[in-house]
């Protein structure tokens, strides 16, 4: 791994999902990030896929930074064995997770995970950043969301370059390889607006 890429943000569910494969994938992701000497940035929770990923990375000797809003520390608990930053609210949390990270891995999760993924996709679409975004699952979990985004491209509500810049992986290693490849090949400035001249 290049020394210039330091931190990977993981967005994922605060629940374990309905099958052990989800926790298994989360643990493997935490291990892969720490094995590659990358820091894991995440939402700070101790539960579900969030807790499983962070604990695997931390117990493997990896650096982990959890960023959690105060109300969630009290409501459900933070994984404070790893470095934990308590922030006032969700907006500050998401901005700090964004600023502290060089790329995003999106593991299976619910509405909170989708919201986080959509925000970084939206900021990429607006060219606020070009940090790699990888959807990671080994059971096609993200296919419906990726199909919806493809639909918005086909209907010309999203620029077509976004289609090539969103990635899907089935193993953590594949996700990290894609991130490294993207990191080594920075994109030029993209067109923010959809080309409507061809309608
Ligand atoms: P979901 O995918 O709906 O489970 O949402 C995951 C997101 O929910 C996290 O990134 C947080 O925004 C939030 N969340 C829910 N429970 C917790 C928790 N115990 N600790 C931290 N974040 C949580």
PDB file of C-alpha atoms and ligand atoms in Angstrom:
ATOM      1  CA  UNK A   1       0.000   0.000   0.000  1.00  0.00           C
ATOM      2  CA  UNK A   2       1.160   3.524  -0.790  1.00  0.00           C
ATOM      3  CA  UNK A   3       2.277   5.498   2.251  1.00  0.00           C
ATOM      4  CA  UNK A   4       0.273   8.498   1.094  1.00  0.00           C
ATOM      5  CA  UNK A   5      -3.068   6.758   1.612  1.00  0.00           C
ATOM      6  CA  UNK A   6      -3.641   6.552   5.346  1.00  0.00           C
ATOM      7  CA  UNK A   7      -7.252   6.175   6.364  1.00  0.00           C
ATOM      8  CA  UNK A   8     -10.254   4.213   5.180  1.00  0.00           C
ATOM      9  CA  UNK A   9     -13.720   5.163   6.366  1.00  0.00           C
ATOM     10  CA  UNK A  10     -16.132   2.267   6.833  1.00  0.00           C
ATOM     11  CA  UNK A  11     -19.865   2.921   6.684  1.00  0.00           C
ATOM     12  CA  UNK A  12     -21.928  -0.053   7.847  1.00  0.00           C
ATOM     13  CA  UNK A  13     -24.918  -1.202   9.857  1.00  0.00           C
ATOM     14  CA  UNK A  14     -25.281  -0.786  13.597  1.00  0.00           C
ATOM     15  CA  UNK A  15     -27.199  -4.116  13.419  1.00  0.00           C
ATOM     16  CA  UNK A  16     -25.762  -7.580  12.674  1.00  0.00           C
ATOM     17  CA  UNK A  17     -28.180  -8.368   9.821  1.00  0.00           C
ATOM     18  CA  UNK A  18     -30.085 -11.610   9.420  1.00  0.00           C
ATOM     19  CA  UNK A  19     -27.180 -13.913   8.562  1.00  0.00           C
ATOM     20  CA  UNK A  20     -23.723 -14.553  10.113  1.00  0.00           C
ATOM     21  CA  UNK A  21     -22.060 -13.775   6.772  1.00  0.00           C
ATOM     22  CA  UNK A  22     -22.517 -10.058   7.459  1.00  0.00           C
ATOM     23  CA  UNK A  23     -20.530 -10.072  10.711  1.00  0.00           C
ATOM     24  CA  UNK A  24     -17.977 -12.351   9.048  1.00  0.00           C
ATOM     25  CA  UNK A  25     -17.460  -9.869   6.215  1.00  0.00           C
ATOM     26  CA  UNK A  26     -17.250  -6.975   8.686  1.00  0.00           C
ATOM     27  CA  UNK A  27     -14.534  -8.737  10.702  1.00  0.00           C
ATOM     28  CA  UNK A  28     -12.607  -9.605   7.536  1.00  0.00           C
ATOM     29  CA  UNK A  29     -12.790  -5.947   6.488  1.00  0.00           C
ATOM     30  CA  UNK A  30     -11.382  -4.750   9.820  1.00  0.00           C
ATOM     31  CA  UNK A  31      -8.579  -7.298   9.562  1.00  0.00           C
ATOM     32  CA  UNK A  32      -7.739  -6.371   5.956  1.00  0.00           C
ATOM     33  CA  UNK A  33      -7.609  -2.633   6.736  1.00  0.00           C
ATOM     34  CA  UNK A  34      -5.303  -3.165   9.715  1.00  0.00           C
ATOM     35  CA  UNK A  35      -3.157  -5.782   7.895  1.00  0.00           C
ATOM     36  CA  UNK A  36      -2.524  -3.128   5.251  1.00  0.00           C
ATOM     37  CA  UNK A  37      -1.464  -0.674   7.974  1.00  0.00           C
ATOM     38  CA  UNK A  38      -4.305   1.658   7.230  1.00  0.00           C
ATOM     39  CA  UNK A  39      -6.304   3.457   9.882  1.00  0.00           C
ATOM     40  CA  UNK A  40      -9.994   2.654  10.081  1.00  0.00           C
ATOM     41  CA  UNK A  41     -12.342   5.599  10.592  1.00  0.00           C
ATOM     42  CA  UNK A  42     -15.932   4.789  11.487  1.00  0.00           C
ATOM     43  CA  UNK A  43     -18.986   5.883  13.443  1.00  0.00           C
ATOM     44  CA  UNK A  44     -17.697   4.777  16.850  1.00  0.00           C
ATOM     45  CA  UNK A  45     -20.433   2.295  17.773  1.00  0.00           C
ATOM     46  CA  UNK A  46     -19.870  -1.021  19.549  1.00  0.00           C
ATOM     47  CA  UNK A  47     -22.827  -2.843  17.998  1.00  0.00           C
ATOM     48  CA  UNK A  48     -23.563  -4.777  14.827  1.00  0.00           C
ATOM     49  CA  UNK A  49     -21.260  -4.578  11.832  1.00  0.00           C
ATOM     50  CA  UNK A  50     -19.794  -1.309  13.152  1.00  0.00           C
ATOM     51  CA  UNK A  51     -18.560  -2.927  16.350  1.00  0.00           C
ATOM     52  CA  UNK A  52     -17.419  -6.117  14.573  1.00  0.00           C
ATOM     53  CA  UNK A  53     -15.292  -4.207  12.035  1.00  0.00           C
ATOM     54  CA  UNK A  54     -13.737  -1.889  14.620  1.00  0.00           C
ATOM     55  CA  UNK A  55     -12.991  -4.640  17.153  1.00  0.00           C
ATOM     56  CA  UNK A  56     -11.363  -6.834  14.487  1.00  0.00           C
ATOM     57  CA  UNK A  57      -9.138  -3.955  13.321  1.00  0.00           C
ATOM     58  CA  UNK A  58      -8.275  -2.807  16.862  1.00  0.00           C
ATOM     59  CA  UNK A  59      -7.546  -6.303  18.217  1.00  0.00           C
ATOM     60  CA  UNK A  60      -5.353  -6.938  15.167  1.00  0.00           C
ATOM     61  CA  UNK A  61      -3.171  -4.017  16.271  1.00  0.00           C
ATOM     62  CA  UNK A  62      -4.627  -1.549  13.770  1.00  0.00           C
ATOM     63  CA  UNK A  63      -5.382   2.119  14.330  1.00  0.00           C
ATOM     64  CA  UNK A  64      -9.085   2.860  14.700  1.00  0.00           C
ATOM     65  CA  UNK A  65     -10.791   6.232  15.071  1.00  0.00           C
ATOM     66  CA  UNK A  66     -14.453   6.227  16.068  1.00  0.00           C
ATOM     67  CA  UNK A  67     -16.391   9.487  15.732  1.00  0.00           C
ATOM     68  CA  UNK A  68     -19.685   9.402  17.563  1.00  0.00           C
ATOM     69  CA  UNK A  69     -22.298  11.979  18.516  1.00  0.00           C
ATOM     70  CA  UNK A  70     -22.927  12.393  22.217  1.00  0.00           C
ATOM     71  CA  UNK A  71     -26.536  11.168  22.123  1.00  0.00           C
ATOM     72  CA  UNK A  72     -25.445   7.784  20.683  1.00  0.00           C
ATOM     73  CA  UNK A  73     -22.770   7.254  23.345  1.00  0.00           C
ATOM     74  CA  UNK A  74     -25.477   7.327  25.984  1.00  0.00           C
ATOM     75  CA  UNK A  75     -28.196   5.591  23.991  1.00  0.00           C
ATOM     76  CA  UNK A  76     -26.304   2.556  22.687  1.00  0.00           C
ATOM     77  CA  UNK A  77     -22.643   2.709  23.664  1.00  0.00           C
ATOM     78  CA  UNK A  78     -19.365   3.483  21.958  1.00  0.00           C
ATOM     79  CA  UNK A  79     -16.394   1.161  21.467  1.00  0.00           C
ATOM     80  CA  UNK A  80     -14.044   3.197  23.657  1.00  0.00           C
ATOM     81  CA  UNK A  81     -11.197   0.670  23.698  1.00  0.00           C
ATOM     82  CA  UNK A  82     -10.235   2.274  20.378  1.00  0.00           C
ATOM     83  CA  UNK A  83      -9.642   6.029  19.987  1.00  0.00           C
ATOM     84  CA  UNK A  84     -13.042   7.683  20.219  1.00  0.00           C
ATOM     85  CA  UNK A  85     -13.976  11.269  19.461  1.00  0.00           C
ATOM     86  CA  UNK A  86     -17.277  12.467  20.881  1.00  0.00           C
ATOM     87  CA  UNK A  87     -18.888  15.204  18.795  1.00  0.00           C
ATOM     88  CA  UNK A  88     -22.046  17.290  19.304  1.00  0.00           C
ATOM     89  CA  UNK A  89     -24.213  15.931  16.481  1.00  0.00           C
ATOM     90  CA  UNK A  90     -24.545  13.835  13.314  1.00  0.00           C
ATOM     91  CA  UNK A  91     -23.503  16.660  10.997  1.00  0.00           C
ATOM     92  CA  UNK A  92     -20.189  17.220  12.767  1.00  0.00           C
ATOM     93  CA  UNK A  93     -19.630  13.461  12.885  1.00  0.00           C
ATOM     94  CA  UNK A  94     -20.153  12.978   9.156  1.00  0.00           C
ATOM     95  CA  UNK A  95     -17.966  15.977   8.262  1.00  0.00           C
ATOM     96  CA  UNK A  96     -15.140  14.724  10.485  1.00  0.00           C
ATOM     97  CA  UNK A  97     -15.430  11.162   9.132  1.00  0.00           C
ATOM     98  CA  UNK A  98     -15.178  12.648   5.642  1.00  0.00           C
ATOM     99  CA  UNK A  99     -12.198  14.877   6.474  1.00  0.00           C
ATOM    100  CA  UNK A 100     -10.275  12.135   8.299  1.00  0.00           C
ATOM    101  CA  UNK A 101     -10.573   9.612   5.420  1.00  0.00           C
ATOM    102  CA  UNK A 102      -8.965   8.992   2.041  1.00  0.00           C
ATOM    103  CA  UNK A 103     -11.562   6.496   0.765  1.00  0.00           C
ATOM    104  CA  UNK A 104     -14.890   4.919   1.736  1.00  0.00           C
ATOM    105  CA  UNK A 105     -15.906   1.282   2.045  1.00  0.00           C
ATOM    106  CA  UNK A 106     -19.646   0.711   2.366  1.00  0.00           C
ATOM    107  CA  UNK A 107     -20.530  -2.596   3.997  1.00  0.00           C
ATOM    108  CA  UNK A 108     -24.130  -3.819   4.325  1.00  0.00           C
ATOM    109  CA  UNK A 109     -26.267  -1.624   6.546  1.00  0.00           C
ATOM    110  CA  UNK A 110     -29.599   0.126   6.885  1.00  0.00           C
ATOM    111  CA  UNK A 111     -30.913   3.634   6.446  1.00  0.00           C
ATOM    112  CA  UNK A 112     -28.043   5.251   8.362  1.00  0.00           C
ATOM    113  CA  UNK A 113     -25.498   3.527   6.128  1.00  0.00           C
ATOM    114  CA  UNK A 114     -27.407   4.502   2.982  1.00  0.00           C
ATOM    115  CA  UNK A 115     -27.541   8.113   4.143  1.00  0.00           C
ATOM    116  CA  UNK A 116     -23.775   8.178   4.702  1.00  0.00           C
ATOM    117  CA  UNK A 117     -23.101   6.525   1.324  1.00  0.00           C
ATOM    118  CA  UNK A 118     -25.428   8.906  -0.522  1.00  0.00           C
ATOM    119  CA  UNK A 119     -23.762  11.923   1.046  1.00  0.00           C
ATOM    120  CA  UNK A 120     -20.250  10.980  -0.105  1.00  0.00           C
ATOM    121  CA  UNK A 121     -21.637  10.039  -3.561  1.00  0.00           C
ATOM    122  CA  UNK A 122     -23.432  13.379  -3.767  1.00  0.00           C
ATOM    123  CA  UNK A 123     -20.250  15.255  -2.836  1.00  0.00           C
ATOM    124  CA  UNK A 124     -18.325  13.281  -5.460  1.00  0.00           C
ATOM    125  CA  UNK A 125     -20.984  14.149  -8.035  1.00  0.00           C
ATOM    126  CA  UNK A 126     -20.485  17.835  -7.100  1.00  0.00           C
ATOM    127  CA  UNK A 127     -16.694  17.369  -7.350  1.00  0.00           C
ATOM    128  CA  UNK A 128     -16.147  18.316  -3.721  1.00  0.00           C
ATOM    129  CA  UNK A 129     -13.876  15.265  -3.565  1.00  0.00           C
ATOM    130  CA  UNK A 130     -12.551  12.355  -5.621  1.00  0.00           C
ATOM    131  CA  UNK A 131     -12.008   9.922  -2.754  1.00  0.00           C
ATOM    132  CA  UNK A 132     -12.701   6.339  -3.903  1.00  0.00           C
ATOM    133  CA  UNK A 133     -16.087   4.851  -2.910  1.00  0.00           C
ATOM    134  CA  UNK A 134     -16.457   1.052  -2.838  1.00  0.00           C
ATOM    135  CA  UNK A 135     -19.619  -0.924  -2.086  1.00  0.00           C
ATOM    136  CA  UNK A 136     -18.527  -4.189  -0.474  1.00  0.00           C
ATOM    137  CA  UNK A 137     -20.751  -7.262  -0.116  1.00  0.00           C
ATOM    138  CA  UNK A 138     -20.563 -10.933  -1.010  1.00  0.00           C
ATOM    139  CA  UNK A 139     -24.316 -11.463  -1.471  1.00  0.00           C
ATOM    140  CA  UNK A 140     -25.218  -8.672  -3.920  1.00  0.00           C
ATOM    141  CA  UNK A 141     -26.572  -6.700  -0.978  1.00  0.00           C
ATOM    142  CA  UNK A 142     -26.038  -3.327  -2.649  1.00  0.00           C
ATOM    143  CA  UNK A 143     -27.389  -4.265  -6.099  1.00  0.00           C
ATOM    144  CA  UNK A 144     -30.775  -2.515  -5.606  1.00  0.00           C
ATOM    145  CA  UNK A 145     -29.090   0.760  -4.626  1.00  0.00           C
ATOM    146  CA  UNK A 146     -26.546   0.503  -7.446  1.00  0.00           C
ATOM    147  CA  UNK A 147     -29.405  -0.234  -9.889  1.00  0.00           C
ATOM    148  CA  UNK A 148     -31.237   2.864  -8.720  1.00  0.00           C
ATOM    149  CA  UNK A 149     -28.148   5.020  -9.248  1.00  0.00           C
ATOM    150  CA  UNK A 150     -27.669   3.465 -12.706  1.00  0.00           C
ATOM    151  CA  UNK A 151     -31.308   4.304 -13.440  1.00  0.00           C
ATOM    152  CA  UNK A 152     -30.691   7.970 -12.545  1.00  0.00           C
ATOM    153  CA  UNK A 153     -27.736   7.962 -14.960  1.00  0.00           C
ATOM    154  CA  UNK A 154     -29.792   6.380 -17.762  1.00  0.00           C
ATOM    155  CA  UNK A 155     -32.556   8.958 -17.231  1.00  0.00           C
ATOM    156  CA  UNK A 156     -29.876  11.692 -17.293  1.00  0.00           C
ATOM    157  CA  UNK A 157     -30.317  12.963 -13.761  1.00  0.00           C
ATOM    158  CA  UNK A 158     -26.774  11.935 -12.834  1.00  0.00           C
ATOM    159  CA  UNK A 159     -23.649  12.519 -14.955  1.00  0.00           C
ATOM    160  CA  UNK A 160     -22.526   9.317 -16.694  1.00  0.00           C
ATOM    161  CA  UNK A 161     -18.970   9.477 -15.306  1.00  0.00           C
ATOM    162  CA  UNK A 162     -20.432   8.691 -11.872  1.00  0.00           C
ATOM    163  CA  UNK A 163     -21.282   5.193 -13.112  1.00  0.00           C
ATOM    164  CA  UNK A 164     -17.622   4.388 -13.709  1.00  0.00           C
ATOM    165  CA  UNK A 165     -16.524   6.002 -10.469  1.00  0.00           C
ATOM    166  CA  UNK A 166     -18.684   3.909  -8.152  1.00  0.00           C
ATOM    167  CA  UNK A 167     -17.189   0.498  -7.469  1.00  0.00           C
ATOM    168  CA  UNK A 168     -18.426  -2.816  -6.121  1.00  0.00           C
ATOM    169  CA  UNK A 169     -16.221  -5.473  -4.539  1.00  0.00           C
ATOM    170  CA  UNK A 170     -16.917  -8.921  -3.082  1.00  0.00           C
ATOM    171  CA  UNK A 171     -13.908  -9.216  -0.755  1.00  0.00           C
ATOM    172  CA  UNK A 172     -12.128  -6.691   1.477  1.00  0.00           C
ATOM    173  CA  UNK A 173      -8.874  -7.342  -0.377  1.00  0.00           C
ATOM    174  CA  UNK A 174     -10.550  -6.557  -3.699  1.00  0.00           C
ATOM    175  CA  UNK A 175     -11.998  -3.373  -2.184  1.00  0.00           C
ATOM    176  CA  UNK A 176      -8.549  -2.266  -0.995  1.00  0.00           C
ATOM    177  CA  UNK A 177      -7.001  -3.068  -4.370  1.00  0.00           C
ATOM    178  CA  UNK A 178      -9.605  -0.931  -6.148  1.00  0.00           C
ATOM    179  CA  UNK A 179      -9.008   1.884  -3.667  1.00  0.00           C
ATOM    180  CA  UNK A 180      -5.256   1.707  -4.227  1.00  0.00           C
ATOM    181  CA  UNK A 181      -5.705   1.666  -8.023  1.00  0.00           C
ATOM    182  CA  UNK A 182      -8.043   4.666  -7.904  1.00  0.00           C
ATOM    183  CA  UNK A 183      -5.728   6.459  -5.506  1.00  0.00           C
ATOM    184  CA  UNK A 184      -2.802   5.966  -7.905  1.00  0.00           C
ATOM    185  CA  UNK A 185      -4.826   7.289 -10.879  1.00  0.00           C
ATOM    186  CA  UNK A 186      -6.423  10.569  -9.849  1.00  0.00           C
ATOM    187  CA  UNK A 187      -9.172  11.782 -12.158  1.00  0.00           C
ATOM    188  CA  UNK A 188      -9.202  15.109 -13.945  1.00  0.00           C
ATOM    189  CA  UNK A 189     -11.936  17.611 -13.212  1.00  0.00           C
ATOM    190  CA  UNK A 190     -15.357  16.159 -14.065  1.00  0.00           C
ATOM    191  CA  UNK A 191     -18.404  17.868 -15.495  1.00  0.00           C
ATOM    192  CA  UNK A 192     -20.887  18.611 -12.708  1.00  0.00           C
ATOM    193  CA  UNK A 193     -23.817  19.079 -15.046  1.00  0.00           C
ATOM    194  CA  UNK A 194     -25.593  16.349 -16.955  1.00  0.00           C
ATOM    195  CA  UNK A 195     -25.327  16.687 -20.725  1.00  0.00           C
ATOM    196  CA  UNK A 196     -28.932  17.410 -21.766  1.00  0.00           C
ATOM    197  CA  UNK A 197     -28.055  18.490 -25.290  1.00  0.00           C
ATOM    198  CA  UNK A 198     -28.613  14.942 -26.571  1.00  0.00           C
ATOM    199  CA  UNK A 199     -32.260  14.664 -25.542  1.00  0.00           C
TER     200      UNK A 199
HETATM  201  P1  LIG B   1     -27.853   1.737  10.086  1.00  0.00           P
HETATM  202  O1  LIG B   1     -27.202   1.368   8.802  1.00  0.00           O
HETATM  203  O2  LIG B   1     -29.233   2.269   9.932  1.00  0.00           O
HETATM  204  O3  LIG B   1     -27.679   0.726  11.177  1.00  0.00           O
HETATM  205  O4  LIG B   1     -27.079   2.987  10.561  1.00  0.00           O
HETATM  206  C1  LIG B   1     -25.741   3.020  10.799  1.00  0.00           C
HETATM  207  C2  LIG B   1     -25.537   4.370  11.317  1.00  0.00           C
HETATM  208  O5  LIG B   1     -26.488   4.538  12.375  1.00  0.00           O
HETATM  209  C3  LIG B   1     -24.268   4.718  11.972  1.00  0.00           C
HETATM  210  O6  LIG B   1     -23.274   5.140  11.125  1.00  0.00           O
HETATM  211  C4  LIG B   1     -24.761   5.805  12.845  1.00  0.00           C
HETATM  212  O7  LIG B   1     -25.048   6.952  12.111  1.00  0.00           O
HETATM  213  C5  LIG B   1     -25.989   5.308  13.400  1.00  0.00           C
HETATM  214  N1  LIG B   1     -25.920   4.511  14.648  1.00  0.00           N
HETATM  215  C6  LIG B   1     -26.924   3.744  15.088  1.00  0.00           C
HETATM  216  N2  LIG B   1     -26.591   3.157  16.251  1.00  0.00           N
HETATM  217  C7  LIG B   1     -25.358   3.546  16.552  1.00  0.00           C
HETATM  218  C8  LIG B   1     -24.452   3.289  17.646  1.00  0.00           C
HETATM  219  N3  LIG B   1     -24.735   2.509  18.661  1.00  0.00           N
HETATM  220  N4  LIG B   1     -23.264   3.873  17.625  1.00  0.00           N
HETATM  221  C9  LIG B   1     -22.937   4.669  16.613  1.00  0.00           C
HETATM  222  N5  LIG B   1     -23.721   4.947  15.572  1.00  0.00           N
HETATM  223  C10 LIG B   1     -24.923   4.402  15.529  1.00  0.00           C
END
